[in-house]
């Protein structure tokens, strides 16, 4: 086994994310739009916004992570690239993980990077926004890997976007719980509870690639 | 039999609930070029990934000695990818960095559209790009699904020539072809 096919898959997926204009920025727009609507719907009471702000961002982040997930594996299946990846000597789980990681770098990391801005808008205290965005980056990574499982399972389904949400959202629950827990007290950096969040992300990183590979093998058949 | 690059015994395949073929056996020795025959829908395209051992047949077994190239209908090109990028990517992924992509492009008559994204290429140019992968790395077995379907006369001649050179060098080919194959055929498999 050589690592070169894995690197190639990573590079191709990264290029893919930026091909055809700013497709990778779509989730950012969705995320910002969803977060912006909250003060209009809830009211501009600062204490109330501060109370629910971090939770709202978790929900918006979870939904935004699904925006561009549909094409992650479906495009490879349609244009025949999946067959080529299957014929390399690298394990398919590593290829799938590389593609998902590249997709997260292009579409997921920008989400975490704008959370400080959105947090301030939702009255999160300025000293809390940076530790919080680290938590969002960590949780977002788990969202993308679980979303990747949904994307692999629905690769053969036309307009499978909503199906991905149905499959992935239940898998998001542990990350959402530990994410909310981690943001309860961020006054002096991330609290010990953030370790649970990190653990749930590690779990996703460890398990999701094998689920994606199994689903893609079924799709290729 | 021990010298066969690829052998399949008692293969059967189904598409959905429908049985496409059964009891198909074949063996491919170095230097041989087999032609797969069958009407549309007979299962030629289903058989090839079985031979590549990507998918498992309903019944039967495939033994393969030696690496293969599989040139399928779906070319593997991304819409924004240029032929040059495509060949560079796969040369790198396969660890055949010594392959001269420029030379391969020229040999396939792709020098002119080498830097055009695939969505602007014709079907024939995309097929030429997929076929160019054959030259990135030497692999003894070539599996091809209607490799001539979108090619013009010139490209067809080139490919027929490539196949003959490949076979005379100890390689072997299984190609699904409609009409007259322009290369020396050592056997036919009818589905």
Short mmCIF file of C-alpha atoms in Angstrom, two decimals:
data_model
loop_
_atom_site.label_atom_id
_atom_site.label_comp_id
_atom_site.label_asym_id
_atom_site.label_seq_id
_atom_site.Cartn_x
_atom_site.Cartn_y
_atom_site.Cartn_z
CA UNK A 1 0.00 0.00 0.00
CA UNK A 2 1.27 3.42 -0.90
CA UNK A 3 -0.06 6.70 0.42
CA UNK A 4 0.09 8.48 -2.95
CA UNK A 5 -3.48 7.65 -4.06
CA UNK A 6 -4.73 9.07 -0.77
CA UNK A 7 -2.85 12.31 -1.31
CA UNK A 8 -4.12 12.49 -4.87
CA UNK A 9 -7.70 11.99 -3.69
CA UNK A 10 -7.22 14.76 -1.13
CA UNK A 11 -5.79 17.14 -3.72
CA UNK A 12 -8.50 16.35 -6.26
CA UNK A 13 -11.28 16.87 -3.72
CA UNK A 14 -9.77 20.18 -2.67
CA UNK A 15 -9.64 21.33 -6.29
CA UNK A 16 -13.15 20.01 -6.81
CA UNK A 17 -14.48 22.13 -3.94
CA UNK A 18 -13.21 25.30 -5.54
CA UNK A 19 -14.02 24.38 -9.13
CA UNK A 20 -17.04 26.03 -10.66
CA UNK A 21 -16.73 29.29 -8.76
CA UNK A 22 -17.20 29.75 -5.04
CA UNK A 23 -19.26 26.64 -4.39
CA UNK A 24 -17.42 26.11 -1.13
CA UNK A 25 -18.68 29.46 0.15
CA UNK A 26 -22.30 28.40 -0.19
CA UNK A 27 -22.45 26.86 3.31
CA UNK A 28 -20.93 30.05 4.74
CA UNK A 29 -23.69 32.11 3.18
CA UNK A 30 -26.31 29.69 4.47
CA UNK A 31 -24.76 29.69 7.94
CA UNK A 32 -24.57 33.48 8.16
CA UNK A 33 -28.09 33.86 6.80
CA UNK A 34 -29.56 31.38 9.26
CA UNK A 35 -27.75 32.97 12.22
CA UNK A 36 -28.77 36.45 11.11
CA UNK A 37 -32.45 35.53 11.13
CA UNK A 38 -32.36 34.59 14.82
CA UNK A 39 -32.42 38.11 16.31
CA UNK A 40 -35.30 38.94 13.99
CA UNK A 41 -37.24 35.92 15.12
CA UNK A 42 -36.36 36.00 18.82
CA UNK A 43 -36.07 39.70 19.49
CA UNK A 44 -32.99 41.75 20.24
CA UNK A 45 -32.99 41.29 24.01
CA UNK A 46 -29.25 40.98 24.70
CA UNK A 47 -29.50 38.63 27.70
CA UNK A 48 -31.82 36.30 25.82
CA UNK A 49 -29.59 36.21 22.74
CA UNK A 50 -26.55 35.53 24.89
CA UNK A 51 -28.43 32.64 26.46
CA UNK A 52 -29.41 30.91 23.24
CA UNK A 53 -26.71 32.19 20.86
CA UNK A 54 -24.20 29.34 21.16
CA UNK A 55 -26.94 26.74 20.80
CA UNK A 56 -28.39 28.48 17.75
CA UNK A 57 -24.93 28.43 16.17
CA UNK A 58 -24.63 24.68 16.77
CA UNK A 59 -27.93 24.08 15.02
CA UNK A 60 -27.06 26.40 12.14
CA UNK A 61 -23.62 24.79 11.83
CA UNK A 62 -25.15 21.31 11.69
CA UNK A 63 -27.51 22.32 8.91
CA UNK A 64 -24.87 24.27 6.98
CA UNK A 65 -22.55 21.28 6.97
CA UNK A 66 -25.13 19.41 4.88
CA UNK A 67 -25.54 22.08 2.20
CA UNK A 68 -22.89 20.80 -0.24
CA UNK A 69 -22.66 17.24 1.03
CA UNK A 70 -24.78 15.72 -1.72
CA UNK A 71 -22.12 15.90 -4.43
CA UNK A 72 -19.23 14.66 -2.28
CA UNK A 73 -19.41 11.09 -3.59
CA UNK A 74 -22.23 11.28 -6.10
CA UNK A 75 -20.12 13.18 -8.62
CA UNK A 76 -17.40 10.50 -8.41
CA UNK A 77 -19.96 7.79 -8.98
CA UNK A 78 -21.44 9.53 -12.01
CA UNK A 79 -18.25 10.45 -13.81
CA UNK A 80 -16.53 7.13 -13.15
CA UNK A 81 -13.83 8.45 -10.82
CA UNK A 82 -15.10 6.15 -8.04
CA UNK A 83 -14.29 3.11 -10.19
CA UNK A 84 -10.77 4.45 -10.63
CA UNK A 85 -10.35 5.05 -6.89
CA UNK A 86 -11.58 1.53 -6.24
CA UNK A 87 -8.81 0.19 -8.45
CA UNK A 88 -5.98 1.89 -6.60
CA UNK A 89 -4.07 -0.03 -3.97
CA UNK A 90 -5.09 2.35 -1.20
CA UNK A 91 -7.96 1.34 1.10
CA UNK A 92 -11.22 2.96 0.10
CA UNK A 93 -11.80 4.12 3.68
CA UNK A 94 -8.63 6.21 3.51
CA UNK A 95 -9.67 7.66 0.14
CA UNK A 96 -13.10 8.53 1.53
CA UNK A 97 -11.57 10.09 4.65
CA UNK A 98 -9.16 12.16 2.53
CA UNK A 99 -12.01 13.41 0.37
CA UNK A 100 -14.13 14.29 3.40
CA UNK A 101 -11.25 16.05 5.11
CA UNK A 102 -10.58 18.10 1.97
CA UNK A 103 -14.27 18.93 1.77
CA UNK A 104 -14.21 20.06 5.40
CA UNK A 105 -11.14 22.24 4.78
CA UNK A 106 -12.86 23.96 1.87
CA UNK A 107 -16.40 24.19 3.18
CA UNK A 108 -16.28 23.44 6.92
CA UNK A 109 -13.34 25.37 8.25
CA UNK A 110 -14.67 28.67 6.82
CA UNK A 111 -17.83 28.04 8.86
CA UNK A 112 -15.79 27.88 12.06
CA UNK A 113 -13.85 30.97 10.99
CA UNK A 114 -16.94 33.17 10.79
CA UNK A 115 -18.39 31.99 14.11
CA UNK A 116 -16.62 34.80 16.05
CA UNK A 117 -18.45 37.34 13.92
CA UNK A 118 -21.80 35.61 14.25
CA UNK A 119 -21.16 35.07 17.97
CA UNK A 120 -20.64 38.77 18.54
CA UNK A 121 -23.84 39.41 16.64
CA UNK A 122 -25.63 37.08 19.05
CA UNK A 123 -24.17 38.89 22.09
CA UNK A 124 -21.62 36.23 22.98
CA UNK A 125 -19.06 38.00 25.24
CA UNK A 126 -15.97 38.98 23.18
CA UNK A 127 -13.58 36.98 25.37
CA UNK A 128 -15.63 33.82 24.69
CA UNK A 129 -15.82 33.96 20.91
CA UNK A 130 -12.38 32.55 20.12
CA UNK A 131 -12.54 29.46 22.39
CA UNK A 132 -16.05 28.93 21.06
CA UNK A 133 -14.91 28.96 17.46
CA UNK A 134 -12.35 26.26 18.27
CA UNK A 135 -15.21 24.16 19.62
CA UNK A 136 -17.24 24.83 16.47
CA UNK A 137 -14.29 23.78 14.30
CA UNK A 138 -13.94 20.54 16.26
CA UNK A 139 -17.65 19.78 16.20
CA UNK A 140 -17.94 20.77 12.54
CA UNK A 141 -15.32 18.17 11.63
CA UNK A 142 -17.51 15.48 13.21
CA UNK A 143 -20.57 16.85 11.37
CA UNK A 144 -18.74 16.58 8.05
CA UNK A 145 -17.64 13.02 8.64
CA UNK A 146 -21.12 11.86 9.67
CA UNK A 147 -22.54 13.83 6.76
CA UNK A 148 -20.06 11.99 4.54
CA UNK A 149 -21.60 8.69 5.67
CA UNK A 150 -24.99 10.00 4.59
CA UNK A 151 -23.52 11.20 1.30
CA UNK A 152 -21.96 7.80 0.62
CA UNK A 153 -25.19 5.96 1.47
CA UNK A 154 -27.23 8.18 -0.86
CA UNK A 155 -24.66 8.40 -3.66
CA UNK A 156 -26.96 6.49 -6.00
CA UNK A 157 -30.06 8.48 -5.07
CA UNK A 158 -31.11 11.40 -7.24
CA UNK A 159 -31.84 14.48 -5.12
CA UNK A 160 -30.67 12.65 -2.06
CA UNK A 161 -29.92 15.86 -0.16
CA UNK A 162 -32.79 15.58 2.28
CA UNK A 163 -32.14 11.89 2.73
CA UNK A 164 -28.59 12.77 3.80
CA UNK A 165 -30.06 15.07 6.45
CA UNK A 166 -32.35 12.28 7.70
CA UNK A 167 -29.43 9.89 7.97
CA UNK A 168 -26.83 12.30 9.34
CA UNK A 169 -28.80 14.45 11.81
CA UNK A 170 -29.35 11.66 14.37
CA UNK A 171 -25.62 10.95 14.20
CA UNK A 172 -24.99 14.62 15.02
CA UNK A 173 -26.68 14.32 18.43
CA UNK A 174 -23.66 13.38 20.58
CA UNK A 175 -21.57 16.14 19.02
CA UNK A 176 -24.36 18.65 19.60
CA UNK A 177 -24.75 17.61 23.25
CA UNK A 178 -21.04 17.72 24.04
CA UNK A 179 -20.66 20.88 21.97
CA UNK A 180 -23.29 22.68 23.99
CA UNK A 181 -21.70 21.36 27.18
CA UNK A 182 -18.30 22.66 26.12
CA UNK A 183 -19.62 26.17 25.55
CA UNK A 184 -21.32 26.55 28.93
CA UNK A 185 -18.30 28.08 30.56
CA UNK A 186 -15.71 29.40 28.16
CA UNK A 187 -14.57 32.31 30.32
CA UNK A 188 -11.02 30.96 30.62
CA UNK A 189 -10.54 29.07 27.42
CA UNK A 190 -12.17 25.75 26.68
CA UNK A 191 -13.41 23.90 29.78
CA UNK A 192 -12.61 20.23 30.50
CA UNK A 193 -16.01 19.37 29.00
CA UNK A 194 -14.49 20.18 25.62
CA UNK A 195 -12.63 16.89 25.89
CA UNK A 196 -15.95 15.07 25.49
CA UNK A 197 -16.51 17.05 22.30
CA UNK A 198 -13.04 16.11 21.11
CA UNK A 199 -13.76 12.49 21.92
CA UNK A 200 -16.98 12.50 19.93
CA UNK A 201 -15.09 14.00 16.98
CA UNK A 202 -12.37 11.37 17.27
CA UNK A 203 -15.05 8.71 17.31
CA UNK A 204 -16.48 10.12 14.07
CA UNK A 205 -13.03 10.22 12.48
CA UNK A 206 -12.39 6.62 13.48
CA UNK A 207 -15.71 5.08 12.48
CA UNK A 208 -17.14 7.14 9.63
CA UNK A 209 -14.45 6.31 6.99
CA UNK A 210 -15.24 2.59 7.24
CA UNK A 211 -18.96 3.25 6.98
CA UNK A 212 -18.35 5.46 3.93
CA UNK A 213 -16.17 2.80 2.29
CA UNK A 214 -18.77 0.10 2.83
CA UNK A 215 -21.51 2.30 1.43
CA UNK A 216 -19.42 3.27 -1.60
CA UNK A 217 -18.68 -0.36 -2.40
CA UNK A 218 -22.40 -1.01 -2.45
CA UNK A 219 -22.92 2.02 -4.66
CA UNK A 220 -20.28 0.87 -7.14
CA UNK A 221 -21.88 -2.55 -7.52
CA UNK B 1 -4.00 -22.73 -17.31
CA UNK B 2 -1.42 -21.61 -14.81
CA UNK B 3 -0.08 -19.06 -17.24
CA UNK B 4 -3.44 -17.32 -17.70
CA UNK B 5 -3.43 -13.64 -16.76
CA UNK B 6 -7.11 -13.75 -16.05
CA UNK B 7 -9.55 -16.58 -15.88
CA UNK B 8 -13.21 -16.69 -15.06
CA UNK B 9 -15.28 -19.78 -14.47
CA UNK B 10 -19.04 -20.26 -14.41
CA UNK B 11 -19.82 -16.57 -14.05
CA UNK B 12 -23.38 -15.44 -13.69
CA UNK B 13 -24.68 -11.93 -13.29
CA UNK B 14 -28.05 -10.39 -12.62
CA UNK B 15 -29.26 -6.86 -13.05
CA UNK B 16 -32.04 -6.32 -10.55
CA UNK B 17 -34.17 -9.45 -10.76
CA UNK B 18 -33.17 -10.29 -14.32
CA UNK B 19 -30.50 -12.86 -15.05
CA UNK B 20 -28.15 -11.42 -17.66
CA UNK B 21 -25.91 -14.37 -18.32
CA UNK B 22 -24.75 -17.53 -16.66
CA UNK B 23 -22.09 -20.17 -17.13
CA UNK B 24 -19.69 -17.77 -18.79
CA UNK B 25 -16.11 -18.97 -18.60
CA UNK B 26 -13.06 -17.50 -20.21
CA UNK B 27 -9.35 -17.48 -19.85
CA UNK B 28 -6.90 -14.94 -21.07
CA UNK B 29 -3.28 -15.82 -21.74
CA UNK B 30 -0.47 -13.34 -22.46
CA UNK B 31 -0.65 -12.09 -26.03
CA UNK B 32 -4.35 -12.78 -26.41
CA UNK B 33 -7.04 -10.35 -27.41
CA UNK B 34 -10.57 -11.49 -26.62
CA UNK B 35 -13.63 -9.78 -27.98
CA UNK B 36 -16.82 -9.69 -25.94
CA UNK B 37 -19.89 -9.99 -28.12
CA UNK B 38 -23.49 -9.58 -27.22
CA UNK B 39 -26.55 -7.53 -28.08
CA UNK B 40 -27.29 -4.34 -26.17
CA UNK B 41 -28.25 -5.30 -22.64
CA UNK B 42 -26.61 -8.73 -22.84
CA UNK B 43 -24.35 -7.90 -19.89
CA UNK B 44 -21.04 -6.85 -21.45
CA UNK B 45 -20.73 -3.81 -19.21
CA UNK B 46 -21.73 -5.86 -16.16
CA UNK B 47 -19.10 -8.49 -16.89
CA UNK B 48 -16.15 -6.12 -16.97
CA UNK B 49 -16.12 -4.92 -13.36
CA UNK B 50 -16.38 -8.59 -12.36
CA UNK B 51 -13.22 -9.21 -14.32
CA UNK B 52 -11.62 -6.22 -12.69
CA UNK B 53 -12.77 -7.76 -9.39
CA UNK B 54 -14.48 -4.54 -8.40
CA UNK B 55 -17.82 -6.23 -8.03
CA UNK B 56 -18.73 -9.76 -7.17
CA UNK B 57 -20.66 -11.86 -9.65
CA UNK B 58 -23.79 -13.73 -8.55
CA UNK B 59 -21.96 -16.99 -9.14
CA UNK B 60 -18.62 -18.15 -10.38
CA UNK B 61 -15.09 -17.04 -9.74
CA UNK B 62 -12.53 -14.72 -11.25
CA UNK B 63 -8.81 -15.27 -10.90
CA UNK B 64 -6.53 -12.51 -11.95
CA UNK B 65 -2.76 -12.57 -12.14
CA UNK B 66 -1.32 -9.18 -12.74
CA UNK B 67 -2.62 -5.66 -12.73
CA UNK B 68 -5.21 -4.34 -15.12
CA UNK B 69 -6.47 -1.18 -16.70
CA UNK B 70 -10.20 -0.86 -17.05
CA UNK B 71 -11.46 1.69 -19.54
CA UNK B 72 -15.18 2.00 -18.94
CA UNK B 73 -17.96 4.07 -20.47
CA UNK B 74 -17.63 6.59 -17.69
CA UNK B 75 -14.31 8.23 -18.34
CA UNK B 76 -13.47 9.38 -14.81
CA UNK B 77 -12.90 12.95 -15.96
CA UNK B 78 -14.22 15.77 -13.81
CA UNK B 79 -16.07 18.51 -15.73
CA UNK B 80 -13.47 21.16 -14.90
CA UNK B 81 -10.45 18.87 -15.23
CA UNK B 82 -8.20 19.21 -18.28
CA UNK B 83 -6.73 16.12 -19.98
CA UNK B 84 -3.31 17.18 -18.73
CA UNK B 85 -4.49 17.52 -15.11
CA UNK B 86 -6.30 14.21 -15.36
CA UNK B 87 -3.24 12.33 -16.56
CA UNK B 88 -0.97 14.06 -14.05
CA UNK B 89 -3.34 13.17 -11.21
CA UNK B 90 -3.47 9.49 -12.12
CA UNK B 91 0.22 9.25 -12.92
CA UNK B 92 0.85 10.54 -9.42
CA UNK B 93 -1.84 8.41 -7.78
CA UNK B 94 -0.43 5.28 -9.40
CA UNK B 95 3.08 6.21 -8.44
CA UNK B 96 4.25 6.27 -12.05
CA UNK B 97 5.87 9.65 -11.83
CA UNK B 98 8.30 8.79 -14.58
CA UNK B 99 5.45 8.78 -17.11
CA UNK B 100 5.86 11.66 -19.53
CA UNK B 101 2.39 13.22 -19.62
CA UNK B 102 3.24 15.49 -22.56
CA UNK B 103 4.37 12.54 -24.60
CA UNK B 104 1.24 10.56 -23.75
CA UNK B 105 -0.95 13.52 -24.69
CA UNK B 106 0.82 13.85 -28.03
CA UNK B 107 0.58 10.13 -28.71
CA UNK B 108 -3.19 10.22 -28.20
CA UNK B 109 -3.61 13.31 -30.40
CA UNK B 110 -4.56 15.39 -27.37
CA UNK B 111 -1.82 18.01 -27.60
CA UNK B 112 -4.23 20.70 -28.78
CA UNK B 113 -7.06 20.27 -26.26
CA UNK B 114 -4.66 19.33 -23.44
CA UNK B 115 -5.57 22.37 -21.37
CA UNK B 116 -9.28 22.59 -22.02
CA UNK B 117 -11.63 21.59 -19.19
CA UNK B 118 -13.43 18.33 -19.90
CA UNK B 119 -16.85 19.96 -20.11
CA UNK B 120 -15.65 21.73 -23.29
CA UNK B 121 -14.24 18.54 -24.82
CA UNK B 122 -16.06 16.33 -27.30
CA UNK B 123 -17.03 12.80 -26.32
CA UNK B 124 -14.22 11.49 -28.50
CA UNK B 125 -11.65 13.71 -26.81
CA UNK B 126 -12.82 12.57 -23.40
CA UNK B 127 -12.57 8.96 -24.50
CA UNK B 128 -9.05 9.60 -25.83
CA UNK B 129 -8.12 11.02 -22.43
CA UNK B 130 -9.42 7.92 -20.67
CA UNK B 131 -7.54 5.70 -23.11
CA UNK B 132 -4.39 7.75 -22.51
CA UNK B 133 -4.35 6.33 -18.97
CA UNK B 134 -3.32 3.01 -20.55
CA UNK B 135 0.03 4.56 -21.39
CA UNK B 136 0.74 6.03 -17.95
CA UNK B 137 1.63 2.71 -16.42
CA UNK B 138 2.33 -0.66 -17.94
CA UNK B 139 -0.22 -3.21 -16.81
CA UNK B 140 -0.61 -6.57 -18.53
CA UNK B 141 -4.40 -6.76 -18.69
CA UNK B 142 -6.53 -4.20 -20.50
CA UNK B 143 -10.27 -4.38 -20.00
CA UNK B 144 -12.16 -2.14 -22.35
CA UNK B 145 -15.84 -1.41 -22.74
CA UNK B 146 -16.59 -0.30 -26.29
CA UNK B 147 -13.32 1.58 -26.58
CA UNK B 148 -14.06 2.69 -30.14
CA UNK B 149 -17.54 4.07 -29.58
CA UNK B 150 -16.75 7.78 -29.79
CA UNK B 151 -13.42 7.66 -31.61
CA UNK B 152 -12.79 8.99 -35.09
CA UNK B 153 -11.01 6.98 -37.78
CA UNK B 154 -7.61 8.32 -36.84
CA UNK B 155 -7.94 7.58 -33.11
CA UNK B 156 -9.43 4.18 -33.86
CA UNK B 157 -6.37 3.28 -35.95
CA UNK B 158 -4.04 4.47 -33.18
CA UNK B 159 -5.85 2.39 -30.57
CA UNK B 160 -5.96 -0.73 -32.75
CA UNK B 161 -2.26 -0.31 -33.23
CA UNK B 162 -1.74 0.16 -29.48
CA UNK B 163 -3.67 -3.02 -28.76
CA UNK B 164 -1.59 -5.05 -31.23
CA UNK B 165 1.66 -3.69 -29.80
CA UNK B 166 0.41 -4.43 -26.27
CA UNK B 167 -0.48 -8.02 -27.16
CA UNK B 168 2.74 -8.70 -29.03
CA UNK B 169 4.58 -7.47 -25.95
CA UNK B 170 2.94 -10.14 -23.77
CA UNK B 171 -0.06 -8.11 -22.67
CA UNK B 172 -3.66 -9.17 -23.08
CA UNK B 173 -6.91 -7.43 -23.88
CA UNK B 174 -10.59 -8.10 -23.35
CA UNK B 175 -12.69 -5.62 -25.27
CA UNK B 176 -16.42 -5.34 -25.75
CA UNK B 177 -16.75 -4.31 -29.37
CA UNK B 178 -19.62 -3.85 -31.79
CA UNK B 179 -18.78 -4.34 -35.43
CA UNK B 180 -15.45 -5.31 -36.85
CA UNK B 181 -12.46 -5.14 -34.48
CA UNK B 182 -9.45 -3.82 -36.36
CA UNK B 183 -6.94 -5.84 -34.38
CA UNK B 184 -5.93 -9.49 -34.42
CA UNK B 185 -8.55 -11.34 -32.38
CA UNK B 186 -7.64 -14.59 -30.66
CA UNK B 187 -11.10 -15.49 -29.48
CA UNK B 188 -14.65 -14.36 -28.91
CA UNK B 189 -16.84 -14.56 -25.85
CA UNK B 190 -20.50 -14.40 -26.74
CA UNK B 191 -22.95 -13.43 -24.03
#
